[in-house]
Short mmCIF file of C-alpha atoms in Angstrom, two decimals:
data_model
loop_
_atom_site.label_atom_id
_atom_site.label_comp_id
_atom_site.label_asym_id
_atom_site.label_seq_id
_atom_site.Cartn_x
_atom_site.Cartn_y
_atom_site.Cartn_z
CA MET A 1 -49.52 62.86 -104.11
CA SER A 2 -46.54 60.96 -105.87
CA GLU A 3 -45.75 57.56 -105.10
CA PRO A 4 -42.39 57.17 -102.99
CA ILE A 5 -39.27 55.97 -104.89
CA THR A 6 -38.33 52.58 -103.98
CA ILE A 7 -34.85 50.80 -104.29
CA GLU A 8 -36.35 48.50 -106.81
CA MET A 9 -37.55 51.57 -108.88
CA LEU A 10 -34.25 52.96 -108.70
CA GLU A 11 -32.63 49.88 -109.78
CA ARG A 12 -34.76 49.83 -112.88
CA ARG A 13 -34.06 53.36 -113.62
CA ILE A 14 -30.51 52.74 -113.56
CA ASP A 15 -30.56 49.85 -115.83
CA ARG A 16 -32.65 52.17 -118.23
CA LEU A 17 -30.37 55.02 -117.84
CA ARG A 18 -27.35 52.60 -118.75
CA GLY A 19 -28.99 51.23 -121.49
CA GLU A 20 -29.87 54.78 -122.98
CA LEU A 21 -26.29 56.06 -122.28
CA ARG A 22 -24.69 52.96 -124.01
CA ARG A 23 -26.84 53.94 -127.33
CA ALA A 24 -26.10 57.46 -127.16
CA ALA A 25 -22.32 56.66 -126.79
CA THR A 26 -22.68 54.41 -129.77
CA THR A 27 -24.26 56.99 -132.15
CA GLY A 28 -21.87 59.71 -130.96
CA ASP A 29 -24.52 61.92 -129.41
CA ARG A 30 -22.08 63.60 -127.15
CA MET A 31 -24.56 65.99 -125.60
CA GLN A 32 -27.25 63.53 -124.85
CA ALA A 33 -24.56 61.26 -123.34
CA ARG A 34 -23.49 63.91 -120.94
CA ALA A 35 -26.92 64.59 -119.90
CA LEU A 36 -27.64 60.73 -119.49
CA ARG A 37 -24.19 60.24 -117.30
CA ALA A 38 -25.24 63.20 -115.03
CA GLU A 39 -28.60 61.45 -114.56
CA LEU A 40 -27.12 58.19 -114.01
CA ARG A 41 -24.78 59.47 -111.22
CA GLN A 42 -27.73 61.07 -109.54
CA ALA A 43 -29.73 57.93 -109.85
CA GLU A 44 -26.88 55.87 -108.12
CA HIS A 45 -26.35 58.28 -105.38
CA ALA A 46 -30.07 57.80 -104.57
CA TRP A 47 -29.70 54.18 -104.60
CA ASP A 48 -26.78 54.36 -102.25
CA ASP A 49 -28.80 56.62 -99.78
CA ALA A 50 -31.84 53.98 -100.16
CA LEU A 51 -29.37 51.08 -99.32
CA ALA A 52 -28.28 52.98 -96.49
CA ASP A 53 -31.55 53.54 -95.40
CA LEU A 54 -32.67 49.71 -95.52
CA GLU A 55 -29.53 48.77 -93.44
CA ASP A 56 -30.49 51.41 -90.70
CA GLN A 57 -33.93 49.93 -90.55
CA ALA A 58 -33.21 46.39 -90.61
CA ARG A 59 -32.90 44.65 -87.34
CA PRO A 60 -30.09 42.37 -86.61
CA ALA A 61 -30.77 38.70 -86.95
CA PRO A 62 -31.23 37.04 -83.44
CA GLN A 63 -27.97 35.04 -82.75
CA PRO A 64 -28.82 31.45 -81.82
CA VAL A 65 -28.42 30.78 -78.21
CA HIS A 66 -25.94 27.92 -77.52
CA LYS A 67 -26.67 26.70 -74.13
CA PRO A 68 -23.56 25.35 -72.54
CA MET A 69 -23.08 21.32 -72.75
CA LEU A 70 -23.77 19.69 -69.47
CA SER A 71 -20.90 17.40 -68.31
CA ILE A 72 -21.74 13.70 -67.92
CA ARG A 73 -22.06 13.95 -64.08
CA GLU A 74 -24.49 16.66 -64.23
CA GLN A 75 -26.72 14.65 -66.84
CA VAL A 76 -26.57 11.65 -64.43
CA HIS A 77 -27.22 13.77 -61.64
CA HIS A 78 -30.48 14.93 -63.45
CA ALA A 79 -31.64 11.53 -64.17
CA LEU A 80 -30.99 10.21 -60.45
CA THR A 81 -32.76 13.28 -59.25
CA LEU A 82 -35.75 12.58 -61.18
CA LEU A 83 -35.56 8.81 -59.89
CA THR A 84 -34.68 9.60 -56.13
CA VAL A 85 -33.52 6.04 -56.15
CA PRO A 86 -30.08 4.20 -57.07
CA ALA A 87 -30.11 2.94 -60.50
CA ALA A 88 -28.23 0.92 -63.22
CA PRO A 89 -26.50 3.12 -66.02
CA LYS A 90 -29.08 1.38 -68.58
CA LEU A 91 -31.79 3.11 -66.61
CA ILE A 92 -30.16 6.23 -66.15
CA ILE A 93 -29.39 6.57 -69.90
CA ALA A 94 -33.08 5.69 -70.69
CA VAL A 95 -34.41 8.34 -68.28
CA HIS A 96 -31.89 11.03 -69.51
CA ASP A 97 -32.98 10.33 -73.06
CA ALA A 98 -36.77 10.37 -72.19
CA PHE A 99 -36.75 13.66 -70.29
CA PHE A 100 -33.56 15.82 -70.82
CA PRO A 101 -31.79 17.37 -73.88
CA GLY A 102 -28.45 16.10 -75.17
CA GLU A 103 -26.95 12.71 -75.38
CA LEU A 104 -25.75 10.55 -72.59
CA VAL A 105 -23.02 7.82 -73.90
CA ALA A 106 -23.16 4.60 -72.10
CA ALA A 107 -19.18 4.31 -72.75
CA ARG A 108 -18.58 7.52 -70.76
CA LEU A 109 -20.27 6.00 -67.67
CA THR A 110 -17.90 3.11 -67.23
CA SER A 111 -15.08 5.20 -65.46
CA LEU A 112 -17.28 7.79 -63.97
CA ARG A 113 -17.48 6.25 -60.53
CA ARG A 114 -13.94 6.00 -60.11
CA ASP A 115 -13.30 9.47 -61.13
CA GLU A 116 -15.78 10.75 -58.49
CA GLU A 117 -13.96 8.68 -55.69
CA ARG A 118 -10.54 9.90 -56.97
CA SER A 119 -12.02 13.51 -56.76
CA PHE A 120 -13.15 12.78 -53.36
CA ARG A 121 -9.91 11.62 -52.21
CA VAL A 122 -7.98 14.51 -53.61
CA GLN A 123 -10.38 17.12 -52.16
CA PRO A 124 -13.04 15.60 -49.68
CA PHE A 125 -16.24 17.26 -50.10
CA GLY A 126 -15.08 19.62 -52.53
CA ARG A 127 -17.98 19.48 -54.58
CA PRO A 128 -21.65 19.88 -53.97
CA TYR A 129 -22.44 16.17 -54.78
CA TYR A 130 -20.82 13.25 -55.90
CA LEU A 131 -21.92 10.26 -58.07
CA CYS A 132 -21.17 7.05 -55.69
CA PRO A 133 -22.31 3.57 -55.67
CA ALA A 134 -25.24 2.04 -53.55
CA LEU A 135 -23.84 0.26 -50.67
CA THR A 136 -24.94 -3.28 -50.18
CA ALA A 137 -26.90 -3.89 -46.92
CA ASP A 138 -25.00 -7.05 -45.60
CA LEU A 139 -21.24 -5.91 -46.33
CA LEU A 140 -21.66 -2.19 -46.81
CA SER A 141 -19.62 -2.53 -49.89
CA PRO A 142 -20.20 -0.96 -53.43
CA ALA A 143 -23.19 -2.66 -55.19
CA ARG A 144 -22.16 -3.59 -58.51
CA GLY A 145 -23.59 -1.27 -61.17
CA LEU A 146 -26.09 0.87 -59.25
CA LEU A 147 -25.19 4.62 -59.08
CA ALA A 148 -26.58 6.98 -56.36
CA LEU A 149 -26.05 10.44 -55.11
CA SER A 150 -23.86 11.42 -52.17
CA THR A 151 -26.60 13.97 -50.83
CA TRP A 152 -29.15 11.14 -50.35
CA PRO A 153 -29.36 9.85 -46.61
CA LEU A 154 -27.69 6.46 -46.05
CA GLU A 155 -30.91 4.78 -45.79
CA THR A 156 -31.64 5.46 -49.47
CA ARG A 157 -28.23 4.63 -50.52
CA VAL A 158 -28.20 1.45 -48.99
CA VAL A 159 -29.72 -1.62 -50.85
CA GLY A 160 -31.06 -4.99 -49.22
CA PRO A 161 -32.99 -8.01 -50.41
CA LEU A 162 -36.07 -6.14 -51.35
CA SER A 163 -34.48 -2.95 -52.52
CA ALA A 164 -34.46 -3.65 -56.25
CA ARG A 165 -38.06 -4.16 -56.52
CA VAL A 166 -38.90 -1.27 -54.31
CA ASP A 167 -36.75 1.18 -56.12
CA PHE A 168 -38.05 -0.04 -59.32
CA LEU A 169 -41.37 0.67 -58.24
CA ILE A 170 -40.30 4.10 -56.94
CA GLY A 171 -38.76 4.81 -60.02
CA ALA A 172 -41.79 3.91 -62.04
CA ILE A 173 -43.87 6.27 -59.85
CA LYS A 174 -41.30 9.13 -60.27
CA VAL A 175 -41.54 8.75 -64.29
CA ALA A 176 -45.23 8.19 -64.33
CA GLN A 177 -45.77 11.58 -62.31
CA ARG A 178 -43.23 13.36 -64.89
CA VAL A 179 -44.97 11.83 -68.24
CA ALA A 180 -48.26 13.16 -66.61
CA GLN A 181 -46.79 16.84 -66.94
CA LEU A 182 -45.86 16.29 -70.48
CA PRO A 183 -47.77 16.72 -73.88
CA GLU A 184 -49.15 13.61 -75.50
CA ASP A 185 -46.48 13.61 -78.09
CA ALA A 186 -43.55 13.31 -75.62
CA HIS A 187 -43.02 9.84 -77.50
CA ASP A 188 -39.71 8.99 -75.67
CA ALA A 189 -41.21 9.63 -72.18
CA ARG A 190 -44.07 7.45 -72.93
CA ARG A 191 -42.09 4.53 -74.36
CA LEU A 192 -40.10 4.74 -71.24
CA LEU A 193 -43.51 4.47 -69.15
CA TRP A 194 -44.52 1.53 -71.06
CA ARG A 195 -41.29 -0.11 -70.11
CA PHE A 196 -42.05 0.36 -66.55
CA ALA A 197 -45.62 -0.75 -66.86
CA ALA A 198 -44.67 -4.12 -68.81
CA SER A 199 -43.04 -5.35 -65.55
CA ILE A 200 -45.85 -4.17 -63.24
CA PRO A 201 -48.89 -6.61 -62.93
CA GLY A 202 -52.14 -5.20 -64.44
CA ALA A 203 -50.59 -2.09 -65.67
CA GLY A 204 -51.26 -2.52 -69.16
CA ALA A 205 -54.90 -4.53 -68.57
CA SER A 206 -56.82 -1.56 -69.49
CA GLY A 207 -54.45 0.77 -71.38
CA ILE A 208 -51.33 2.42 -70.16
CA THR A 209 -51.50 5.83 -68.64
CA PRO A 210 -49.60 7.67 -66.11
CA GLU A 211 -52.11 7.53 -63.61
CA SER A 212 -52.68 3.97 -63.78
CA VAL A 213 -49.08 3.09 -63.70
CA ALA A 214 -48.46 5.21 -60.63
CA ALA A 215 -51.49 3.75 -58.86
CA LEU A 216 -50.39 -0.16 -59.27
CA ALA A 217 -46.78 0.68 -58.55
CA GLN A 218 -47.90 2.45 -55.28
CA ALA A 219 -50.18 -0.57 -54.59
CA GLU A 220 -47.38 -3.00 -55.00
CA LEU A 221 -44.88 -0.76 -53.21
CA ASP A 222 -47.23 -0.68 -50.20
CA VAL A 223 -46.68 -4.33 -49.76
CA HIS A 224 -42.94 -4.13 -49.93
CA LEU A 225 -41.94 -0.85 -48.33
CA GLU A 226 -42.30 -1.30 -44.74
CA ALA A 227 -39.87 -4.29 -44.65
CA ASP A 228 -37.52 -2.87 -46.98
CA THR A 229 -37.26 0.20 -44.97
CA ALA A 230 -36.45 -1.81 -41.88
CA ASP A 231 -33.42 -3.51 -43.67
CA ARG A 232 -32.15 -0.35 -45.04
CA ALA A 233 -32.53 1.59 -41.84
CA ALA A 234 -30.57 -1.19 -39.82
CA ALA A 235 -27.75 -1.21 -42.51
CA ALA A 236 -27.53 2.51 -42.48
CA GLY A 237 -27.01 2.43 -38.60
CA ARG A 238 -24.33 -0.26 -39.08
CA ALA A 239 -22.64 1.90 -41.88
CA ALA A 240 -22.84 5.22 -39.80
CA GLU A 241 -20.95 3.14 -36.85
CA ARG A 242 -18.35 1.58 -38.94
CA LEU A 243 -17.34 3.68 -41.91
CA ASP A 244 -15.64 6.67 -42.25
CA GLY A 245 -16.31 9.52 -44.43
CA SER A 246 -15.15 8.20 -47.89
CA GLU A 247 -16.40 4.59 -47.14
CA ALA A 248 -19.81 5.93 -46.34
CA LEU A 249 -19.90 7.33 -49.89
CA PHE A 250 -17.94 4.54 -51.81
CA GLY A 251 -18.17 1.63 -49.65
CA ALA A 252 -15.99 -0.41 -47.55
CA ARG A 253 -12.95 -2.01 -49.19
CA LEU A 254 -12.40 -5.74 -49.16
CA GLN A 255 -9.41 -5.47 -46.93
CA ARG A 256 -11.45 -3.49 -44.47
CA LEU A 257 -14.16 -6.14 -44.35
CA ARG A 258 -11.59 -8.99 -43.89
CA ARG A 259 -9.82 -6.98 -40.94
CA THR A 260 -13.35 -6.50 -39.16
CA ALA A 261 -14.20 -10.14 -39.76
CA SER A 262 -10.68 -11.52 -38.22
CA LYS A 263 -11.36 -9.16 -35.04
CA ALA A 264 -15.02 -10.50 -34.87
#
């Protein structure tokens, strides 16, 4: 059984025939040149057919899938959803960088809350969620540098005297739980876990693991949680009575606070 002719064999044959045809033309052997030219055309037609067969058999190269880039508010939403508590921009960026693709630029967070409030005032509740400030328990005004989600209950969005520590511990537990689901080489996520562990007494005493960080954070959280929950519930009750839809999300304005104080 003869060996099938490949396109490489045809290319070598075409090169050979061209060389022989050139020599026949140089020596003036017209009959030989005519025969070689016919054989060369036949080989070139065979090469064209072989190339067409290769093109038909070749599968198109898979095109890279470009996932649409998330907006900055969606990136922040992902980070806050993981933490489940109000957070400062620095922590939001750290959580995003550790667990989510893409880059979250700090400078773009500066005007984000104002943009969200402006959007709400133009079309109240026109979005599934808004990025809003946490509210201070005493004045129900925007807490400086803390972002929350409008879909959270008031008890979560209001921060009292113990809330900074409570929210830190809750965030540590959530981060530890997520890190526990990742492979060992998830270095960015583990570095974030170590940063949390550095502020939890005993967390680094016998090696930092997601389980040890979560357990020690929960132990300290149990000490503060009841008092903090009571403070936040009381503040949330006042907020529900005194604040309208916009203020319940973005906080009472200074002028409103002055009017309330003068009436009192």
